[in-house]
Amino acid sequence: MSDDKLIRLDMGKNVYHEHNVDGGRPILCLGIESSCDETSAAIVDSDRNILAHIIYSQIPEHQKYGGVVPELAARAHILAIDEVVRQTLDKANKKISDIDVIAATAGPGLIGGVLVGWMAATGIAQSTGKPLVAVNHLEGHALVPRLQATSASGSDEDSSVDFPYLLMLASGGHCQILLVRNVGEYELIGQTLDDSAGEAFDKVAKMLGLGYPGGPIVDKCAKLGNPTAFEFPRPLCDKPGCDFSFSGIKTAARTFLAKIPAPYSEKVINDFCASFQASVVDCIINRLNHAMHDDRVLTAQPKTLVVAGGVAKNSAIRSAMEQLAGRYNMQFAAPPMSLCTDNGAMIAWAGLENYKLGKVLTKPIAPRPRWPLTEL
Ligand code: KG4
Ligand code: ZN
């Protein structure tokens, strides 16, 4: 079977699309996300409206294991995907024929889950003849502040971010500083040499017996604790460059806790979370400070410092980054809380941004468990 029969596309590569279609109507994109433990779909238009957004979180299914179990996640996506897409269309009061473009995460992520969303999107595109965009999950996080952005406090202030911008991308699987020049143009300024920031939050929460996912619980407890009670290290902060390392912080956490008899008191938990979080914040600010002096950043002169990814929900990280941006006369932006962790709206938006540049699929692709942004 020839490629064009497998996916019937009405647009070819590098065909640029106007912002609006059909006499001024905005372009409508259905986005599907299934790369980890959220089955999500959204309909977003090119005027930056989210018409409908459904997120089915599998957290309760994974909680008793203290983390995401890939096999269970894939099965849960299969059971949820049809209903999530149907409800999204219903909520937006749209039929599939009203949608202009379909987008889905094609990696990186847990491949069993990615395949479920990707095959659902491929099926919809094939049966309707709609164009299909393969979205890199990290690009979804990286571009969503252009759909909606807020201040550090997460207020509803509605603005969007222009290129180029300096991005701190911190999620459960990734920790990178990127210079975002344009859609598809990402320059890696620094990255973690071991764990991601989200992983460190989740592991520390697990050691304290606080449950999964750890980030939101540690964030909450940290607000009540003393950030100087435990002396956590600041790995790499005395070194040049913009790379991160969180494994030393995790080891320190284990060593401290080995000396404290369980069960831990509320005070110990709060102080521990506050001290751990302070070390993560310091590392992020130290590395971003170095990034500000990187030749590529100095030349590009980004006007906005942005944080995105699940860890961008962290209140201490948001406010420390806002202060840093102020010191460099930059704006600070973060997605609203609901668009930080994995969601279909960020995939729909990244799909739209790619679609407008003509980046639609002209032949089938295999989803990728690993897919660095710099390979786009
Ligand atoms: O982006 P995301 O939903 O999934 C990945 O693509 O990995 O990020 C999930 C991560 C988890 O590690 C979770 O603990 C962390 O984001 N997270 C937070 C907060 N809320 C979620 N970390 C720190 N503070 C938070 N408030
Ligand atoms: Zn993510």
Coordinates of C-alpha atoms and ligand atoms in Angstrom, one line a residue:
M1 CA 0.0 0.0 0.0
S2 CA 1.4 3.4 -0.9
D3 CA 2.1 5.9 1.9
D4 CA -0.6 8.3 0.8
K5 CA -3.2 5.6 1.1
L6 CA -2.2 4.8 4.6
I7 CA -2.8 8.4 5.7
R8 CA -4.7 10.5 3.3
L9 CA -3.5 14.0 3.7
D10 CA -4.8 17.1 2.1
M11 CA -1.7 19.2 2.8
G12 CA 1.9 18.4 1.9
K13 CA 5.1 19.2 3.9
N14 CA 6.1 22.8 4.0
V15 CA 2.8 24.1 3.0
Y16 CA 2.2 27.1 5.2
H17 CA -1.3 27.6 6.7
E18 CA -2.9 30.9 7.3
H19 CA -3.9 31.6 10.9
N20 CA -7.6 31.3 9.9
V21 CA -9.5 29.1 7.5
D22 CA -12.9 29.3 5.8
G23 CA -13.4 33.0 5.8
G24 CA -11.9 33.9 9.1
R25 CA -12.8 30.9 11.3
P26 CA -9.9 29.9 13.6
I27 CA -8.2 26.5 12.9
L28 CA -9.4 23.7 15.3
C29 CA -7.0 21.1 16.5
L30 CA -7.8 17.9 18.4
G31 CA -4.8 16.9 20.6
I32 CA -4.2 13.6 22.3
E33 CA -1.7 12.9 25.1
S34 CA -1.0 9.4 26.5
S35 CA 2.8 9.3 27.2
C36 CA 2.7 8.7 30.9
D37 CA -0.2 8.4 33.4
E38 CA -2.7 10.9 32.0
T39 CA -5.1 10.0 29.2
S40 CA -6.0 13.4 27.8
A41 CA -7.6 15.1 24.9
A42 CA -8.3 18.8 24.1
I43 CA -9.7 20.9 21.3
V44 CA -7.8 24.1 20.9
D45 CA -8.2 26.8 18.3
S46 CA -5.6 29.1 16.6
D47 CA -7.0 32.1 18.5
R48 CA -5.6 30.5 21.7
N49 CA -9.0 29.2 23.0
I50 CA -9.3 25.9 24.7
L51 CA -12.8 24.7 23.7
A52 CA -12.7 21.5 25.7
H53 CA -10.1 19.7 27.8
I54 CA -10.5 16.3 29.4
I55 CA -7.7 14.8 31.6
Y56 CA -8.3 11.3 32.9
S57 CA -5.6 10.8 35.5
Q58 CA -4.4 7.3 36.4
I59 CA -2.7 8.4 39.6
P60 CA -5.1 6.3 41.9
E61 CA -4.2 3.2 39.8
H62 CA -0.4 3.7 40.3
Q63 CA -0.5 5.1 43.8
K64 CA -0.2 1.8 45.6
Y65 CA 3.0 1.0 43.7
G66 CA 4.6 4.4 44.6
G67 CA 5.1 5.2 40.9
V68 CA 3.9 4.6 37.3
V69 CA 3.8 1.0 36.3
P70 CA 4.2 1.1 32.4
E71 CA 2.1 -2.0 31.7
L72 CA -0.8 -0.9 33.9
A73 CA -0.6 2.6 32.3
A74 CA -0.9 1.2 28.8
R75 CA -3.9 -0.9 29.7
A76 CA -5.6 2.0 31.4
H77 CA -5.0 4.2 28.4
I78 CA -6.7 1.6 26.1
L79 CA -9.7 1.6 28.4
A80 CA -10.0 5.4 28.6
I81 CA -9.0 6.8 25.2
D82 CA -12.3 6.4 23.3
E83 CA -14.3 7.9 26.0
V84 CA -11.9 10.8 26.6
V85 CA -11.9 11.8 22.9
R86 CA -15.7 11.4 22.8
Q87 CA -16.3 13.5 25.9
T88 CA -13.9 16.2 24.6
L89 CA -15.8 16.5 21.3
D90 CA -19.2 16.6 23.2
K91 CA -17.9 19.2 25.6
A92 CA -16.8 21.5 22.8
N93 CA -20.1 20.8 21.0
K94 CA -18.1 19.7 17.9
K95 CA -18.2 16.7 15.6
I96 CA -15.0 15.2 14.3
S97 CA -15.8 16.7 10.9
D98 CA -15.5 20.2 12.4
I99 CA -11.9 19.5 13.4
D100 CA -9.2 20.8 11.0
V101 CA -6.2 18.9 12.3
I102 CA -5.4 15.9 14.6
A103 CA -2.3 15.9 16.8
A104 CA -1.0 13.3 19.2
T105 CA 2.1 12.7 21.2
A106 CA 4.5 10.4 19.3
G107 CA 7.2 10.3 22.0
P108 CA 9.2 10.5 24.1
G109 CA 7.5 8.5 26.9
L110 CA 6.3 5.1 28.0
I111 CA 6.0 3.5 24.7
G112 CA 3.0 1.3 25.5
G113 CA 1.0 4.4 26.4
V114 CA 2.3 6.5 23.5
L115 CA 1.2 3.8 21.1
V116 CA -2.4 3.9 22.4
G117 CA -2.8 7.6 21.8
W118 CA -0.9 7.6 18.6
M119 CA -2.9 4.8 17.1
A120 CA -6.2 6.4 18.1
A121 CA -5.1 9.6 16.4
T122 CA -3.9 7.7 13.3
G123 CA -7.3 5.9 13.1
I124 CA -9.2 9.2 13.3
A125 CA -6.9 10.8 10.7
Q126 CA -7.2 7.9 8.3
S127 CA -10.9 7.5 8.6
T128 CA -11.6 11.2 8.2
G129 CA -8.8 12.3 5.9
K130 CA -7.7 15.0 8.3
P131 CA -4.1 16.0 8.5
L132 CA -2.1 14.4 11.3
V133 CA 0.8 16.0 13.3
A134 CA 3.3 13.9 15.3
V135 CA 4.0 16.0 18.4
N136 CA 7.1 15.6 20.6
H137 CA 5.8 15.6 24.2
L138 CA 8.6 17.9 25.3
E139 CA 7.7 20.3 22.6
G140 CA 4.2 20.3 24.0
H141 CA 5.6 21.4 27.4
A142 CA 7.9 23.9 25.7
L143 CA 5.3 25.7 23.6
V144 CA 2.3 25.7 25.9
P145 CA 3.3 29.0 27.5
R146 CA 2.5 30.5 24.0
L147 CA -1.0 29.2 24.4
Q148 CA -1.5 30.6 27.9
A149 CA 0.9 32.0 30.5
T150 CA 0.6 33.5 33.9
S151 CA 2.7 35.2 36.6
A152 CA 4.6 33.3 39.3
S153 CA 1.6 33.2 41.6
G154 CA -0.4 31.4 38.9
S155 CA -3.0 34.1 38.7
D156 CA -5.3 34.1 35.7
E157 CA -3.5 36.9 33.9
D158 CA -3.7 35.9 30.3
S159 CA -0.8 36.5 28.0
S160 CA 1.4 34.5 25.7
V161 CA 5.2 34.4 25.1
D162 CA 7.1 35.4 22.0
F163 CA 10.3 33.8 20.6
P164 CA 13.0 33.6 21.5
Y165 CA 12.7 32.6 25.2
L166 CA 14.9 30.9 27.8
L167 CA 13.1 27.8 29.1
M168 CA 13.6 25.8 32.2
L169 CA 11.9 22.5 31.3
A170 CA 11.5 20.4 34.5
S171 CA 9.2 17.3 34.5
G172 CA 9.1 13.8 35.9
G173 CA 11.4 12.6 33.1
H174 CA 13.4 15.6 32.0
C175 CA 15.4 18.6 33.3
Q176 CA 16.8 20.9 30.7
I177 CA 17.6 24.5 30.0
L178 CA 16.7 25.4 26.4
L179 CA 16.9 28.4 24.2
V180 CA 13.6 28.3 22.3
R181 CA 14.3 30.1 19.0
N182 CA 11.1 29.0 17.2
V183 CA 8.8 26.1 16.7
G184 CA 11.1 23.1 16.1
E185 CA 14.3 25.2 16.9
Y186 CA 15.6 24.3 20.4
E187 CA 19.2 24.7 21.6
L188 CA 20.2 22.7 24.6
I189 CA 22.0 25.0 27.1
G190 CA 22.2 22.5 30.0
Q191 CA 20.7 19.3 31.2
T192 CA 20.7 16.8 34.1
L193 CA 23.5 14.3 34.2
D194 CA 21.4 11.9 36.2
D195 CA 17.9 12.3 37.6
S196 CA 15.3 14.8 36.7
A197 CA 14.0 17.3 39.2
G198 CA 10.6 15.7 39.3
E199 CA 12.2 12.3 40.0
A200 CA 14.1 13.8 43.0
F201 CA 10.8 15.2 44.4
D202 CA 9.0 11.9 43.9
K203 CA 11.9 9.8 45.5
V204 CA 12.2 12.1 48.5
A205 CA 8.4 11.9 49.0
K206 CA 8.6 8.1 48.8
M207 CA 11.4 8.0 51.4
L208 CA 9.2 10.1 53.8
G209 CA 6.2 7.8 53.0
L210 CA 4.2 10.8 51.6
G211 CA 2.8 9.0 48.6
Y212 CA 2.8 9.6 44.8
P213 CA 3.3 11.9 43.0
G214 CA 5.7 13.5 45.4
G215 CA 6.1 17.0 44.0
P216 CA 2.8 18.5 45.1
I217 CA 3.0 17.0 48.6
V218 CA 6.6 18.1 49.1
D219 CA 5.7 21.6 47.9
K220 CA 2.8 21.7 50.4
C221 CA 4.9 20.5 53.4
A222 CA 7.8 22.7 52.5
K223 CA 5.7 25.8 53.0
L224 CA 5.4 24.8 56.7
G225 CA 9.0 23.9 57.3
N226 CA 12.4 25.4 58.0
P227 CA 14.6 25.4 54.8
T228 CA 17.9 25.5 56.8
A229 CA 17.0 22.6 59.2
F230 CA 18.9 20.0 57.0
E231 CA 22.1 20.8 55.1
F232 CA 21.4 19.4 51.7
P233 CA 24.2 19.7 49.1
R234 CA 24.0 22.0 46.0
P235 CA 25.5 19.7 43.4
L236 CA 27.6 21.3 40.6
C237 CA 26.8 24.8 41.9
D238 CA 30.5 25.5 42.4
K239 CA 31.2 24.4 38.8
P240 CA 30.9 26.4 35.5
G241 CA 28.2 25.4 33.0
C242 CA 24.5 24.9 33.1
D243 CA 24.2 21.1 33.8
F244 CA 22.3 19.7 36.8
S245 CA 22.8 16.7 39.1
F246 CA 20.2 15.6 41.6
S247 CA 21.5 12.1 42.6
G248 CA 23.7 13.6 45.4
I249 CA 20.6 15.3 46.9
K250 CA 18.8 12.0 46.9
T251 CA 21.7 10.2 48.6
A252 CA 21.9 13.0 51.2
A253 CA 18.2 12.5 51.8
R254 CA 18.7 8.8 52.4
T255 CA 21.7 9.4 54.7
F256 CA 19.8 12.0 56.8
L257 CA 16.7 9.8 57.2
A258 CA 18.8 6.7 58.2
K259 CA 19.7 8.6 61.4
I260 CA 16.1 9.6 62.3
P261 CA 13.8 7.0 63.8
A262 CA 10.5 6.4 61.9
P263 CA 7.7 7.3 62.0
Y264 CA 8.8 10.9 61.3
S265 CA 7.0 13.7 63.1
E266 CA 5.2 16.4 61.2
K267 CA 7.9 18.9 62.0
V268 CA 10.6 16.6 60.7
I269 CA 8.7 16.0 57.5
N270 CA 8.0 19.7 56.9
D271 CA 11.6 20.8 57.7
F272 CA 13.0 18.0 55.5
C273 CA 10.8 19.0 52.6
A274 CA 11.6 22.7 53.0
S275 CA 15.4 22.0 53.1
F276 CA 15.3 19.6 50.2
Q277 CA 13.2 22.0 48.1
A278 CA 15.5 24.9 48.9
S279 CA 18.5 22.9 47.5
V280 CA 16.6 22.2 44.3
V281 CA 15.6 25.8 44.0
D282 CA 19.2 27.0 44.6
C283 CA 20.5 24.5 41.9
I284 CA 18.0 25.7 39.3
I285 CA 18.7 29.4 40.0
N286 CA 22.5 28.8 40.0
R287 CA 22.3 27.0 36.6
L288 CA 20.0 29.6 35.1
N289 CA 22.3 32.4 36.3
H290 CA 25.1 30.7 34.3
A291 CA 22.8 30.3 31.3
M292 CA 22.2 34.0 31.3
H293 CA 25.9 34.4 30.5
D294 CA 26.1 31.7 27.8
D295 CA 27.2 33.2 24.5
R296 CA 24.2 31.7 22.6
V297 CA 21.8 33.2 25.1
L298 CA 23.6 36.6 25.1
T299 CA 23.4 36.7 21.3
A300 CA 19.8 35.7 21.1
Q301 CA 18.7 38.1 23.8
P302 CA 15.5 36.3 24.9
K303 CA 13.1 38.7 26.6
T304 CA 11.3 36.1 28.7
L305 CA 12.4 33.5 31.2
V306 CA 9.9 30.6 31.2
V307 CA 9.4 27.5 33.3
A308 CA 7.3 24.5 32.0
G309 CA 6.7 20.9 32.8
G310 CA 5.1 19.3 35.9
V311 CA 7.7 20.8 38.3
A312 CA 6.7 24.3 37.0
K313 CA 3.8 23.9 39.4
N314 CA 6.2 24.4 42.3
S315 CA 5.5 27.7 44.0
A316 CA 9.1 28.2 45.3
I317 CA 10.6 27.6 41.9
R318 CA 8.2 29.9 40.2
S319 CA 8.8 32.8 42.6
A320 CA 12.7 32.3 42.6
M321 CA 12.7 32.3 38.8
E322 CA 10.5 35.4 38.7
Q323 CA 13.0 37.2 40.9
L324 CA 15.9 36.0 38.7
A325 CA 14.1 37.3 35.6
G326 CA 13.7 40.7 37.2
R327 CA 17.4 40.9 37.9
Y328 CA 18.1 40.5 34.2
N329 CA 15.2 42.8 33.1
M330 CA 13.4 39.9 31.6
Q331 CA 9.7 39.0 31.8
F332 CA 8.8 35.8 33.7
A333 CA 6.1 33.4 32.4
A334 CA 4.8 30.0 33.4
P335 CA 1.8 28.0 32.1
P336 CA -1.3 28.1 34.3
M337 CA -1.2 25.3 36.9
S338 CA -3.6 23.1 34.9
L339 CA -1.3 23.2 31.8
C340 CA 2.0 22.4 33.7
T341 CA 1.5 18.6 34.2
D342 CA 0.8 16.4 31.2
N343 CA -2.3 17.4 29.3
G344 CA -3.9 17.3 25.8
A345 CA -4.2 21.1 25.4
M346 CA -0.4 21.4 25.1
I347 CA -0.3 18.7 22.5
A348 CA -3.2 20.3 20.5
W349 CA -1.4 23.7 20.7
A350 CA 2.0 22.2 19.6
G351 CA 0.1 20.4 16.9
L352 CA -1.4 23.7 15.7
E353 CA 1.9 25.5 15.8
N354 CA 3.5 22.8 13.7
Y355 CA 0.5 22.6 11.3
K356 CA 0.8 26.3 10.6
L357 CA 4.3 25.6 9.5
G358 CA 3.1 22.8 7.2
K359 CA 4.7 20.1 9.4
V360 CA 2.0 17.4 8.8
L361 CA 2.8 13.8 8.3
T362 CA 3.0 12.5 4.7
K363 CA 3.9 8.9 5.7
P364 CA 3.4 6.7 8.7
I365 CA 6.0 7.0 11.5
A366 CA 6.9 4.8 14.4
P367 CA 6.4 6.5 17.8
R368 CA 9.7 6.9 19.8
P369 CA 10.3 6.2 23.5
R370 CA 13.3 8.5 23.3
W371 CA 13.1 11.7 21.1
P372 CA 15.3 14.6 22.2
L373 CA 14.0 18.0 21.3
T374 CA 17.2 18.8 19.6
E375 CA 16.4 16.1 17.0
L376 CA 13.3 17.9 15.8
Ligands
KG4_1 O1 5.3 17.0 33.1 P1 4.8 15.9 34.0 O2 3.3 15.9 34.3 O3 5.2 14.5 33.5 C1 6.3 14.2 32.7 O4 6.4 14.5 31.5 O5 7.3 13.7 33.4 O6 5.6 16.0 35.4 C2 5.3 15.2 36.5 C3 6.3 15.6 37.6 C4 6.2 14.6 38.8 O7 7.6 14.2 39.1 C5 5.6 15.5 39.9 O8 6.1 15.1 41.2 C6 6.1 16.8 39.5 O9 6.0 16.9 38.1 N1 5.3 17.9 40.2 C7 5.9 18.8 41.0 C8 4.8 19.6 41.5 N2 3.7 19.2 40.9 C9 4.0 18.1 40.1 N3 7.1 19.0 41.5 C10 7.4 19.9 42.4 N4 6.4 20.7 42.9 C11 5.1 20.6 42.5 N5 4.1 21.4 43.0
ZN2 ZN 5.3 15.7 30.6

